[in-house]
Coordinates of C-alpha atoms in Angstrom, one line a residue:
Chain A
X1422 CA 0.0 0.0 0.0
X1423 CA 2.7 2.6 0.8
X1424 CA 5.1 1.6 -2.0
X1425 CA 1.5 2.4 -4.4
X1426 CA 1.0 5.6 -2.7
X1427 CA 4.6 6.2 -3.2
X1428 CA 4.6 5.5 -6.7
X1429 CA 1.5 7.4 -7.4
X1430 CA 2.9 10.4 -5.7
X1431 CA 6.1 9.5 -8.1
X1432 CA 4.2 9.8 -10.7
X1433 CA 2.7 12.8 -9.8
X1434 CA 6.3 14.6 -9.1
X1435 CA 6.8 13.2 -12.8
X1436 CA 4.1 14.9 -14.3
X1437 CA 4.7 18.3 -12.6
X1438 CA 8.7 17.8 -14.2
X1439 CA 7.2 17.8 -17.8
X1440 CA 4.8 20.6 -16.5
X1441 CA 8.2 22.6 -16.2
X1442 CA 10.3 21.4 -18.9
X1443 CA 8.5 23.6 -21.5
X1444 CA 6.7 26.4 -19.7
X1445 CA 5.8 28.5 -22.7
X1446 CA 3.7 25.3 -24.3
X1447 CA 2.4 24.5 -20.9
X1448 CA 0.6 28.1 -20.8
X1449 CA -0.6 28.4 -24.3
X1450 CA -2.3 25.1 -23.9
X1451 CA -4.2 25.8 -20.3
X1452 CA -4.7 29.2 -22.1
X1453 CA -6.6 28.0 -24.8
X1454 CA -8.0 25.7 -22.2
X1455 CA -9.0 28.0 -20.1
X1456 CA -10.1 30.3 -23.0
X1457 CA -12.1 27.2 -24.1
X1458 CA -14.1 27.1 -21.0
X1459 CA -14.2 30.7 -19.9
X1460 CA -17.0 31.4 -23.2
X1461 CA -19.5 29.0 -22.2
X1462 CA -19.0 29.6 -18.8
X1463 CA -19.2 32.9 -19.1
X1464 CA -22.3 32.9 -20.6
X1465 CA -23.6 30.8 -18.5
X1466 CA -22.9 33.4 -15.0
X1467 CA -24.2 36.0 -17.6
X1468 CA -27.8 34.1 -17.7
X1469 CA -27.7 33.1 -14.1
X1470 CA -27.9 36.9 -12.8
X1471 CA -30.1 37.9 -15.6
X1472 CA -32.1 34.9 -14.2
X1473 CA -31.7 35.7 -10.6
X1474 CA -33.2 39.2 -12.0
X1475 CA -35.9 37.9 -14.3
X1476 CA -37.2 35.4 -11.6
X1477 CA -38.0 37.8 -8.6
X1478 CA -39.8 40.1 -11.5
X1479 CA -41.6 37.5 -13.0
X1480 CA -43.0 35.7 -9.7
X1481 CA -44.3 39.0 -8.5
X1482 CA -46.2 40.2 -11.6
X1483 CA -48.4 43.6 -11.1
X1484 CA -51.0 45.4 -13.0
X1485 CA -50.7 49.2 -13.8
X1486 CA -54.1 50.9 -14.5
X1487 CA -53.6 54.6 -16.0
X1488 CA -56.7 56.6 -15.7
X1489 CA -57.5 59.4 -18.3
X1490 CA -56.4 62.4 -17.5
X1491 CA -59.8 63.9 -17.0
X1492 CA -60.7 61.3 -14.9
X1493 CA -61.7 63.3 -11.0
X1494 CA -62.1 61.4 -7.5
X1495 CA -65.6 60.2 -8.3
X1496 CA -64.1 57.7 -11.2
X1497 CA -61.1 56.9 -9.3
X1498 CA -63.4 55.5 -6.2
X1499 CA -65.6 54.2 -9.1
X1500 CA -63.1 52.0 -10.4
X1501 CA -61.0 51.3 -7.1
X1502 CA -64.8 49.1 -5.7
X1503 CA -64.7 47.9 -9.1
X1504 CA -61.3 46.0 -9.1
X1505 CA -61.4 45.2 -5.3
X1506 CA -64.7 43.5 -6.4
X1507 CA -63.3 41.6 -9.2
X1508 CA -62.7 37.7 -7.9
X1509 CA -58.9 37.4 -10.0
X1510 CA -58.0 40.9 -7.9
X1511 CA -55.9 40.0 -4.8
X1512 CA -54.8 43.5 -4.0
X1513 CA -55.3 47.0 -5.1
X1514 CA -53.1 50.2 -4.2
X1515 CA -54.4 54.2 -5.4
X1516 CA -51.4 56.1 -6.7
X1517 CA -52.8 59.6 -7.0
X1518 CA -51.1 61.5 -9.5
X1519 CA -49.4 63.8 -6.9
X1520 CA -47.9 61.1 -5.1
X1521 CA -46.8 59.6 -8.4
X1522 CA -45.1 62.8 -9.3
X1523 CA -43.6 63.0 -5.9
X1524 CA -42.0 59.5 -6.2
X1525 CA -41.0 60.4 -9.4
X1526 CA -38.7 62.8 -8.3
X1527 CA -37.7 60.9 -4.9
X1528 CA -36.2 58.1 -6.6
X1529 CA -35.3 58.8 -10.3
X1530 CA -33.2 61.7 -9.3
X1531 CA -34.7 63.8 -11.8
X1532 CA -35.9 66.3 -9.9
X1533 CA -34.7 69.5 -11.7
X1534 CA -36.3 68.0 -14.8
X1535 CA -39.8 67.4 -12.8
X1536 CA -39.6 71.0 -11.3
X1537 CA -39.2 72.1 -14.3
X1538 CA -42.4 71.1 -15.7
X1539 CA -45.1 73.3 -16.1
X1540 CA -47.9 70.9 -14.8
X1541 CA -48.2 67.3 -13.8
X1542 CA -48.2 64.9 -16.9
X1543 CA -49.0 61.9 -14.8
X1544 CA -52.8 60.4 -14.6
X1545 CA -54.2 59.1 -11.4
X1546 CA -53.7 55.1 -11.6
X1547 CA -54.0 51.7 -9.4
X1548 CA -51.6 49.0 -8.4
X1549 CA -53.2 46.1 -9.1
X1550 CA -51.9 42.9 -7.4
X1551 CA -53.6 40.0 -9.3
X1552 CA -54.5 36.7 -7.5
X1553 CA -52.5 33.9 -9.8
X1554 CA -49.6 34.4 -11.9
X1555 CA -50.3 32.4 -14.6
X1556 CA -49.8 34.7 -18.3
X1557 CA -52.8 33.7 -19.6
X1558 CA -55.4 35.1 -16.9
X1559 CA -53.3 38.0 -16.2
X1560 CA -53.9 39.0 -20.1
X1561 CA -57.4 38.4 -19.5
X1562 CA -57.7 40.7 -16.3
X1563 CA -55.6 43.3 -18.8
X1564 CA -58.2 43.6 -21.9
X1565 CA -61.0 43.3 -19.2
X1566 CA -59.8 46.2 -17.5
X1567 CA -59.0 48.3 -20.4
X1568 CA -61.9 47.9 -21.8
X1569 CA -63.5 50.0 -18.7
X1570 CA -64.1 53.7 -18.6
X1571 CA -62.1 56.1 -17.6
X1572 CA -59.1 53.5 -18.0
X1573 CA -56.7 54.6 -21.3
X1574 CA -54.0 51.9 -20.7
X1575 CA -53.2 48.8 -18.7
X1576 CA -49.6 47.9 -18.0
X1577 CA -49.0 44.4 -17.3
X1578 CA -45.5 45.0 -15.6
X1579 CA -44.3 41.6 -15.6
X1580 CA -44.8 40.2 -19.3
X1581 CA -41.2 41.1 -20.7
X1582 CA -39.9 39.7 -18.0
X1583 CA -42.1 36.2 -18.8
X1584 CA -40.4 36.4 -22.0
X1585 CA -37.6 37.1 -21.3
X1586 CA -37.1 34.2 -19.2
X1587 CA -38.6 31.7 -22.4
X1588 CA -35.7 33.3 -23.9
X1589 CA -33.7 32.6 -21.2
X1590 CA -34.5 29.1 -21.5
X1591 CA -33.5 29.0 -25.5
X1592 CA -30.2 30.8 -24.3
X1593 CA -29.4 28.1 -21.9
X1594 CA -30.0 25.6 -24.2
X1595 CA -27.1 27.4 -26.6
X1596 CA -24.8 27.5 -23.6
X1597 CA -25.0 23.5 -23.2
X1598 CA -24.5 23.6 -27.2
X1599 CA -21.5 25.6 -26.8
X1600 CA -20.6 23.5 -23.5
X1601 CA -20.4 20.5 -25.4
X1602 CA -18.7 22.2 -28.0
X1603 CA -15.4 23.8 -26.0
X1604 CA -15.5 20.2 -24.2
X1605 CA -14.7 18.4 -27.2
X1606 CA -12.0 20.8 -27.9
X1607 CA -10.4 20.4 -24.4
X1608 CA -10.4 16.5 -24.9
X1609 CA -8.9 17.2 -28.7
X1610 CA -6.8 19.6 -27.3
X1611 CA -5.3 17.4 -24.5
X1612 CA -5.4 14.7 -26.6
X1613 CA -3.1 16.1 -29.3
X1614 CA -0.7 17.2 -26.1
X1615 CA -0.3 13.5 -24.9
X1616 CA 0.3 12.5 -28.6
X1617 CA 3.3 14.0 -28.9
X1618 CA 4.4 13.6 -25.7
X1619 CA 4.1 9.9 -26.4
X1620 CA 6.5 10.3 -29.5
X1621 CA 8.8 12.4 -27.7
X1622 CA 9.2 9.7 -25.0
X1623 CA 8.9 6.8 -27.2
X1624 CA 12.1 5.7 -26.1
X1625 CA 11.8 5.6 -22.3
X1626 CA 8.0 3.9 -23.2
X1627 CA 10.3 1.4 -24.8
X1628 CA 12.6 0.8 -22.4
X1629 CA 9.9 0.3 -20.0
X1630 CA 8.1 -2.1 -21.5
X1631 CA 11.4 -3.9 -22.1
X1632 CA 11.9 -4.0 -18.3
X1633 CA 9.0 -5.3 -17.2
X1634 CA 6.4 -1.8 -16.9
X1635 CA 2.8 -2.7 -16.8
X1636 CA 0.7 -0.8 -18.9
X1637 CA -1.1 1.5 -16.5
X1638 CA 2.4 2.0 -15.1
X1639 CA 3.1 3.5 -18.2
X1640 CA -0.1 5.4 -18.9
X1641 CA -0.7 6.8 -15.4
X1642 CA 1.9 10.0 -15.8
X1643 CA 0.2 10.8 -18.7
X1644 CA -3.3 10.7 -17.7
X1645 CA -2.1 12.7 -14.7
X1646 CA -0.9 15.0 -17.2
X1647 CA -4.1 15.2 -18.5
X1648 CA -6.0 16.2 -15.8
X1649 CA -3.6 18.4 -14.2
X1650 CA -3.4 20.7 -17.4
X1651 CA -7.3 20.2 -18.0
X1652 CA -7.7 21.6 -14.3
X1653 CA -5.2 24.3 -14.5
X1654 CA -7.5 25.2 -18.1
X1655 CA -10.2 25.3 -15.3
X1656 CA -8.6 27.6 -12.9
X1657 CA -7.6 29.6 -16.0
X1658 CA -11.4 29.7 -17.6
X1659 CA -12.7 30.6 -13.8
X1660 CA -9.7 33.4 -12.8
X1661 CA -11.1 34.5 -17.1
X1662 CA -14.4 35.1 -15.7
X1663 CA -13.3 36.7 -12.0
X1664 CA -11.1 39.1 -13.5
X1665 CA -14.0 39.8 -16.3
X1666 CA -16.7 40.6 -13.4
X1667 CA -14.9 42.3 -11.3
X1668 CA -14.1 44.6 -14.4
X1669 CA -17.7 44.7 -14.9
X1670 CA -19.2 45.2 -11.6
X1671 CA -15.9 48.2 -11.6
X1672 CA -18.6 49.9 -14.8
X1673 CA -21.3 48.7 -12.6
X1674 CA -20.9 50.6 -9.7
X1675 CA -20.7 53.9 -11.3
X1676 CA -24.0 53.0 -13.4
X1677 CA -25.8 51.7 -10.0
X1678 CA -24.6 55.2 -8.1
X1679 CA -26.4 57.1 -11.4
X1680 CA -29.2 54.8 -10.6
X1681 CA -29.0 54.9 -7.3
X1682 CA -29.7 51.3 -7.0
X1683 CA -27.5 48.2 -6.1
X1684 CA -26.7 46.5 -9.5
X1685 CA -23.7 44.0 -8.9
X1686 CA -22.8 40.5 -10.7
X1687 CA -22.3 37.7 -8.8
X1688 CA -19.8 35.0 -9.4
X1689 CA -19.5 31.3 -9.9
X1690 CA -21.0 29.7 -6.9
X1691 CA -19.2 27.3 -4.6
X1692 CA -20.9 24.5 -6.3
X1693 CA -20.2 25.6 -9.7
X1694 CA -16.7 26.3 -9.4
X1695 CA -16.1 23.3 -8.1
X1696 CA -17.7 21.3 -10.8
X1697 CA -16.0 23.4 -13.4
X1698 CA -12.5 22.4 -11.8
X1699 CA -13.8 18.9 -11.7
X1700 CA -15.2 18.7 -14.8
X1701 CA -12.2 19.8 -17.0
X1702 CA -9.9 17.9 -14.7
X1703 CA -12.6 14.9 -16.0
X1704 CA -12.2 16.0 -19.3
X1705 CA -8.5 16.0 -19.7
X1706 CA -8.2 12.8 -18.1
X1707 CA -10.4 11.4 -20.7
X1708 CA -8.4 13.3 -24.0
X1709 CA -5.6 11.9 -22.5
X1710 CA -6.7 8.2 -21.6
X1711 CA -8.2 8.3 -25.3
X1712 CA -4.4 9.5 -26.7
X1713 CA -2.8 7.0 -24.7
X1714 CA -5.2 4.3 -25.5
X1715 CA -4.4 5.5 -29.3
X1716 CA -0.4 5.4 -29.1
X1717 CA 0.8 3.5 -26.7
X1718 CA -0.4 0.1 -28.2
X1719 CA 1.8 0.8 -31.1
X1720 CA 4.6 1.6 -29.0
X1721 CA 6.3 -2.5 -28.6
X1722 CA 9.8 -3.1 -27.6
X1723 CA 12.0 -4.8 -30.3
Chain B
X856 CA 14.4 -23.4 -15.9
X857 CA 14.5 -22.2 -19.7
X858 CA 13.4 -24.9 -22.3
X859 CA 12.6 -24.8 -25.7
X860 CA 10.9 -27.0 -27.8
X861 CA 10.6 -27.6 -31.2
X862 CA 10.7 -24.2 -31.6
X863 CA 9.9 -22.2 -34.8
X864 CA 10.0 -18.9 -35.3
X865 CA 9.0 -17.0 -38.8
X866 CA 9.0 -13.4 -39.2
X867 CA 6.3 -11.6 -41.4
X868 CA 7.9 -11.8 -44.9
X869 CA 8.7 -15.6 -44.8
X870 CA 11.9 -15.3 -42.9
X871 CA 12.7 -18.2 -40.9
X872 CA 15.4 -16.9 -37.9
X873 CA 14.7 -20.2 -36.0
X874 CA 13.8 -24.0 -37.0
X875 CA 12.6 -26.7 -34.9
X876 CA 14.9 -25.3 -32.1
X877 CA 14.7 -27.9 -28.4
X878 CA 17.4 -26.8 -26.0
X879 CA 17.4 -26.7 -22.1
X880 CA 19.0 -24.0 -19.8
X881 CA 19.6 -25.4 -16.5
X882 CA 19.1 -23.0 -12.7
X883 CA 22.6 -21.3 -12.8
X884 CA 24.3 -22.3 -15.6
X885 CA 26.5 -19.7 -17.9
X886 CA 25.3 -20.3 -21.5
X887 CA 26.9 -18.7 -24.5
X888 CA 24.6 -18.8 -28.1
X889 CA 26.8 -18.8 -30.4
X890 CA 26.9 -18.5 -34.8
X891 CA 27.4 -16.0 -37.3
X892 CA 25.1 -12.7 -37.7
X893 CA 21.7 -14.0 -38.7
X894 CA 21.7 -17.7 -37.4
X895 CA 18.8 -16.3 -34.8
X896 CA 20.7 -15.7 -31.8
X897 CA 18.9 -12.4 -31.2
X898 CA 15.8 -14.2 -31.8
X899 CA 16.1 -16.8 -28.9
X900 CA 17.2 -14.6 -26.5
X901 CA 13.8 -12.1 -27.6
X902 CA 11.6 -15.6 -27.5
X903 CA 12.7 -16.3 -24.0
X904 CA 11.4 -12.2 -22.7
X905 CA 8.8 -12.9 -25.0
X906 CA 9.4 -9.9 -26.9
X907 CA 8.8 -12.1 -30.0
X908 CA 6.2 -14.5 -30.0
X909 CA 6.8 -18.2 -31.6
X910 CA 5.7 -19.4 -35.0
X911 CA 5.2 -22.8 -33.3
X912 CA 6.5 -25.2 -30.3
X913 CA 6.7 -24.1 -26.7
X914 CA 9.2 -21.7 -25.0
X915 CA 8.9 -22.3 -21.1
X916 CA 10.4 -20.4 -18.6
X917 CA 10.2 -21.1 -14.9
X918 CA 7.4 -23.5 -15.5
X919 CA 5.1 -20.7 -17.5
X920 CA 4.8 -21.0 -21.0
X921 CA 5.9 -17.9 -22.7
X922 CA 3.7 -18.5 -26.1
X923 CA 0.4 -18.4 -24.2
X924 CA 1.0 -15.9 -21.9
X925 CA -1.5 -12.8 -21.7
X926 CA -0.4 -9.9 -22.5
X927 CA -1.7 -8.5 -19.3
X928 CA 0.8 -11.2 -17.6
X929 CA 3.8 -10.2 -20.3
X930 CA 5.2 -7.3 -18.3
X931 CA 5.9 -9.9 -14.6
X932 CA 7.4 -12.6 -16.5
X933 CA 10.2 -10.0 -18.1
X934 CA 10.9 -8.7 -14.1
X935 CA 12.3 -12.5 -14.0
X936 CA 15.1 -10.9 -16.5
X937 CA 17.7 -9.2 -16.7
X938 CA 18.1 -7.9 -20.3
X939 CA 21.2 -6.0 -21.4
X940 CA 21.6 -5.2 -25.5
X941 CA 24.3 -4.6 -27.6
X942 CA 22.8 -0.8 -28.1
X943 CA 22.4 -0.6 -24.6
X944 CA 19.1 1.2 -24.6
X945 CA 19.8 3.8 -21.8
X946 CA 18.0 6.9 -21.2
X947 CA 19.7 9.9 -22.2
X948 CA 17.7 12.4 -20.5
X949 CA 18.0 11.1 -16.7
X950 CA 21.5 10.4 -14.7
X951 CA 23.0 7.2 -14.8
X952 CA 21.4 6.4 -11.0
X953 CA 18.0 7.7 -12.5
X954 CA 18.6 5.2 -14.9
X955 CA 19.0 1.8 -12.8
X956 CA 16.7 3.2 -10.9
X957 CA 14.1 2.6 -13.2
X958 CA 13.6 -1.3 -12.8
X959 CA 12.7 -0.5 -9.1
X960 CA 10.7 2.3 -9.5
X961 CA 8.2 0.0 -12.1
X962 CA 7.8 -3.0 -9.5
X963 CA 6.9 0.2 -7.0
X964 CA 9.8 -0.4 -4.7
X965 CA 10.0 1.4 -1.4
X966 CA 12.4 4.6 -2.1
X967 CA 15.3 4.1 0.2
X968 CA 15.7 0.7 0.1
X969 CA 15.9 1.1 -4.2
X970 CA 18.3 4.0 -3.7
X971 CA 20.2 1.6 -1.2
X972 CA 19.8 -1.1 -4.1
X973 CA 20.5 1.1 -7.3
X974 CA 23.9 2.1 -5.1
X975 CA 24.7 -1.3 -4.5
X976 CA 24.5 -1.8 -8.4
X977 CA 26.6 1.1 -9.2
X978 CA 29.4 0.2 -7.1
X979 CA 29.1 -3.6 -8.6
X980 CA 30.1 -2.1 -11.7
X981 CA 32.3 0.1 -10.6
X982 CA 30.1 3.2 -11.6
X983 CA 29.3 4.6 -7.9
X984 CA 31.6 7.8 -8.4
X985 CA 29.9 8.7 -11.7
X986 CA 25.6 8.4 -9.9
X987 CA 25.2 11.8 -11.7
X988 CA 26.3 11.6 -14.8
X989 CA 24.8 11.4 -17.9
X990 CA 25.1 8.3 -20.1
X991 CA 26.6 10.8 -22.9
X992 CA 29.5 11.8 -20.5
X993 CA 30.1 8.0 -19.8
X994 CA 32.5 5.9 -22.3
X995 CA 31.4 2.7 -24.0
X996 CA 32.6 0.6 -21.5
X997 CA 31.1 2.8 -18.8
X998 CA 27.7 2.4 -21.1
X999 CA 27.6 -0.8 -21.4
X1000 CA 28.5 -1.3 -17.1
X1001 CA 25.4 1.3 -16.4
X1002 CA 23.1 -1.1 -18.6
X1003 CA 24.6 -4.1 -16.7
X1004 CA 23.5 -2.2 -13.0
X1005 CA 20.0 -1.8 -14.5
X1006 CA 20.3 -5.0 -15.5
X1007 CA 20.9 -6.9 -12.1
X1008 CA 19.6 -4.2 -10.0
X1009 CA 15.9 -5.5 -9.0
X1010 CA 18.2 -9.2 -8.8
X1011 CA 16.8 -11.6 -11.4
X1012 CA 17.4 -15.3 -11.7
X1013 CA 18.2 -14.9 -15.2
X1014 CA 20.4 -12.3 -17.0
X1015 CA 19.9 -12.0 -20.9
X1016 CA 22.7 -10.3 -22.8
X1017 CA 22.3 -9.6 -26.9
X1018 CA 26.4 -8.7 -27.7
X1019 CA 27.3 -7.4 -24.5
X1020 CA 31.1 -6.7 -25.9
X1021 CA 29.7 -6.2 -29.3
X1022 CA 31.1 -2.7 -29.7
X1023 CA 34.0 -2.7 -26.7
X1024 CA 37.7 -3.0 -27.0
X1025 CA 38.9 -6.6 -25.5
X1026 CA 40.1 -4.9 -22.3
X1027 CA 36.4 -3.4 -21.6
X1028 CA 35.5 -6.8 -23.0
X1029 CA 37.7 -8.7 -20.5
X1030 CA 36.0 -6.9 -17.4
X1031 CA 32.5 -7.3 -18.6
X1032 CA 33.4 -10.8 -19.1
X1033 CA 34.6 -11.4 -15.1
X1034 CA 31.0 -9.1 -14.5
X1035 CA 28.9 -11.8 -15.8
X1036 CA 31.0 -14.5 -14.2
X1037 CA 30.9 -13.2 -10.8
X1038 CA 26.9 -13.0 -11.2
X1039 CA 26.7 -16.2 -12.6
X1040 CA 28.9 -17.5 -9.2
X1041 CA 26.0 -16.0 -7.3
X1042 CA 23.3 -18.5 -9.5
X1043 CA 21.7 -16.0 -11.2
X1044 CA 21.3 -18.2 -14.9
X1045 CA 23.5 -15.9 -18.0
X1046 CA 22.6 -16.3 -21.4
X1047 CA 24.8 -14.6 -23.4
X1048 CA 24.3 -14.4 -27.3
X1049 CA 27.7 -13.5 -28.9
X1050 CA 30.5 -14.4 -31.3
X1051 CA 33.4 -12.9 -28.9
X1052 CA 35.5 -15.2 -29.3
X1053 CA 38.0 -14.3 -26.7
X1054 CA 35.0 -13.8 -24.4
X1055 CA 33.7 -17.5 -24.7
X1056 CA 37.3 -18.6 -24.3
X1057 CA 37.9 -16.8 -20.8
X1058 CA 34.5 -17.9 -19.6
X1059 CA 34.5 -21.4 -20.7
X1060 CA 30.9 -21.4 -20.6
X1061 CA 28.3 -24.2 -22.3
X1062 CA 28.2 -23.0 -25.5
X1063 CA 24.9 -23.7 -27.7
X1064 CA 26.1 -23.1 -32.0
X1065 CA 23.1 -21.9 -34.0
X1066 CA 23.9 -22.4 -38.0
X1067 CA 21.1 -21.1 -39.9
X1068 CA 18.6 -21.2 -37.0
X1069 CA 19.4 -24.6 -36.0
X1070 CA 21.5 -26.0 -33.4
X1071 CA 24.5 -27.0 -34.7
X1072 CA 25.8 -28.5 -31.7

């Protein structure tokens, strides 16, 4: 048992040698590795925030009722019974058109510009808080509504948001495409790598067989190979994809102080990370237990 | 311990390098295969390693027989060897103690003891002082002594040679020659394919003739 530990860890201390006996080819492979990875991954933290954004919009869908502008107090109650009466109706809020103009100017910013106007250009409208979520009765409740008097347009808040997340779903669909895709270039990648490794040490393959190697004696330093430079192309594609958010959320922060709301991109998740390491260590293990699988056979002492 | 019989071997092209060969190496004996270039003395010694295969007959070594072995079973029957070539195969990239130590480090050998070993294999051949050197700093002598110490170093019952003095002067020659002697006085079993003369003659080994890959005596 120790003398295999041993010899694994040999192997290991091996693999690491070659690692530094040509540094330069070493780092342009994990970088196209990690290049590789860092697109579809990438995209993939891109659709989880937009997700993360979509999904609190789109589980919380609202109603805006505008009321024409010559609409007085006597509609406005009128039409407040009415929608508190209606059984798909679950909550209903009055925004005046005062109050609409004062939060306007609270939290836009745009204050000078509302000051600046010579009369309120907002109509009186309601909050509505519908009962279910589901698209289809919310675009009911909207033509119901709007065909009402007094009502000149009904905003169903949350719509782009439903599809935007169906689009969502077609763009996740193109980041497994391109998953697949960059994965079958690591394993090419890595497989070409091992390939001429193999005919570079032809002769000590040789001599080893000669003397008695075993065949996964001879294989193992190269599948270690294989998966250390498929998980440093990981730790590449991830630091890619750290260093591009952070530059990001950098532009971000000035556009959330404009805003004055708190816009910031998250990053890879425990869980992911760790599946991305795993997964490309997986991945060049398998390009290189496919290269040696390839060559070695052909490689017999004479 | 090594026994052929009726042993054919034909190489792809119609080539015949050995013919209805039977022959018996005893435990410990010092065996010299002898002939002129192409008789098939390279080709018995590669039979008995199995790194050729037989046309036909039965090559048994210690009991297994070599011709259906599974290649899965190949690489333990050639730790029983000691193999040592005319060209002597070393690595060029790795010291000369990198180099014995590479028997040991295949059968997974616990470190000290294989860099006690690989030492003890050095100074055998008289190579101790030069552990760091590179085979291209090393003469042909010196060469041929490193291949011997990885030859002997994990200690096998058999020691197979292909022209061990095939490229040496006769004094390098001469102490090669007492090398395989004073392993052979230990009972480790040398076959030695050559046509060195002088070699066979300081020796006095058994000597098996091949003629045309027969024995001729």
């Amino acid at each position: 048992m120790r003398a295999w530990l041993w010899h694994q860890l040999d192997s290991l201390v091996t693999t690491l040698a070659r690692f530094g006996r040509a540094p330069i080819v070493m780092l342009l492979n994990i970088g196209v590795i990690g290049i590789a990875l860092a697109l579809p991954v990438g995209l993939y933290v891109a659709l989880d925030n937009l997700q993360g954004v979509v999904r609190t919009l789109a589980s919380d869908p609202q109603l805006s009722v505008f009321l024409a502008p010559d609409a007085g107090p006597a509609d406005a109650a009128k039409i407040e019974a009415r929608l508190k009466q209606h059984a798909a109706v679950r909550d209903v809020r009055y925004v005046p058109r005062d109050q609409a103009l004062k939060e306007l100017k609270a939290s836009t910013g745009l204050a000078d510009v509302v000051d600046s106007l010579p009369s309120n250009p907002l109509p009186d409208a309601f909050v509505v808080q519908p009962r279910g979520a589901a698209p289809e009765a919310l675009e009911r409740l909207r033509d119901e509504v709007s065909g009402w008097p007094k009502v000149t347009h009904v905003q169903l808040d949350a719509a782009w948001a439903r599809r935007l997340e169906a689009g969502l779903k077609v763009a996740r669909l193109v980041v497994w495409l391109l998953a697949t895709l960059f994965a079958f270039a690591l394993v090419a990648v890595t497989f070409n790598t091992i390939r001429l490794q193999i005919l570079t040490r032809r002769e000590e393959i040789e001599v080893s067989k000669l003397i008695g190697a075993t065949d996964s004696f001879i294989r193992r330093p190269f599948l270690y190979f294989g998966a250390l430079q498929g998980l440093a192309g990981g730790v590449a594609a991830w630091a890619i994809i750290w260093a591009g958010l952070q530059l990001l959320n950098h532009g971000l922060a000035d556009l959330s102080r404009l805003y004055a709301t708190q816009i910031e991109l998250r990053h890879l998740s425990l869980e992911d990370s760790a599946s991305l390491l795993l997964f490309s260590a997986g991945l060049g293990w398998f390009g290189a237990w496919l290269s040696v699988d390839q060559h070695l056979a052909r490689i017999e002492p004479r | 311990m090594i026994s052929f019989s009726q042993v054919t071997k034909r190489y792809p092209g119609g080539l015949e390098a050995l013919r209805q060969v039977s022959l018996t190496i005893g435990a410990g004996e010092m065996v010299f295969v002898t002939g002129p270039s192409g008789a098939g003395k390279s080709t018995l010694l590669k039979l008995m390693a199995a790194l050729e295969r037989p046309s036909s007959g039965s090559v048994i070594v210690n009991g297994q027989n070599v011709a259906a072995l599974r290649p899965r079973a190949v690489p333990f029957l050639r730790r029983k060897f000691g193999l040592i070539f005319q060209d002597q195969k070393l690595l060029f990239d790795r010291t000369a103690f990198d180099n014995v130590m590479l028997p040991l480090a295949i059968t997974g050998f616990e470190r000290r003891e294989a860099a006690r070993r690989v030492r003890a294999a050095l100074d055998k051949v008289g190579l101790l002082a030069k552990e760091k050197s590179y085979p291209v700093r090393l003469s042909g002598g010196e060469q041929q002594r490193l291949a011997i110490a990885r030859a002997i170093v994990h200690r096998p019952a058999i020691l197979l040679a292909d022209e061990p003095t095939g490229n040496l002067d006769t004094a390098y020659a001469a102490e090669i020659g007492e090398l395989f002697r004073s392993f052979n006085q230990v009972g480790v079993t040398v076959v030695i394919a050559t046509h060195d003369e002088a070699l066979a003659a300081r020796l006095k080994p058994r000597l098996i003739a091949l003629k045309s890959g027969r024995v001729a005596a």
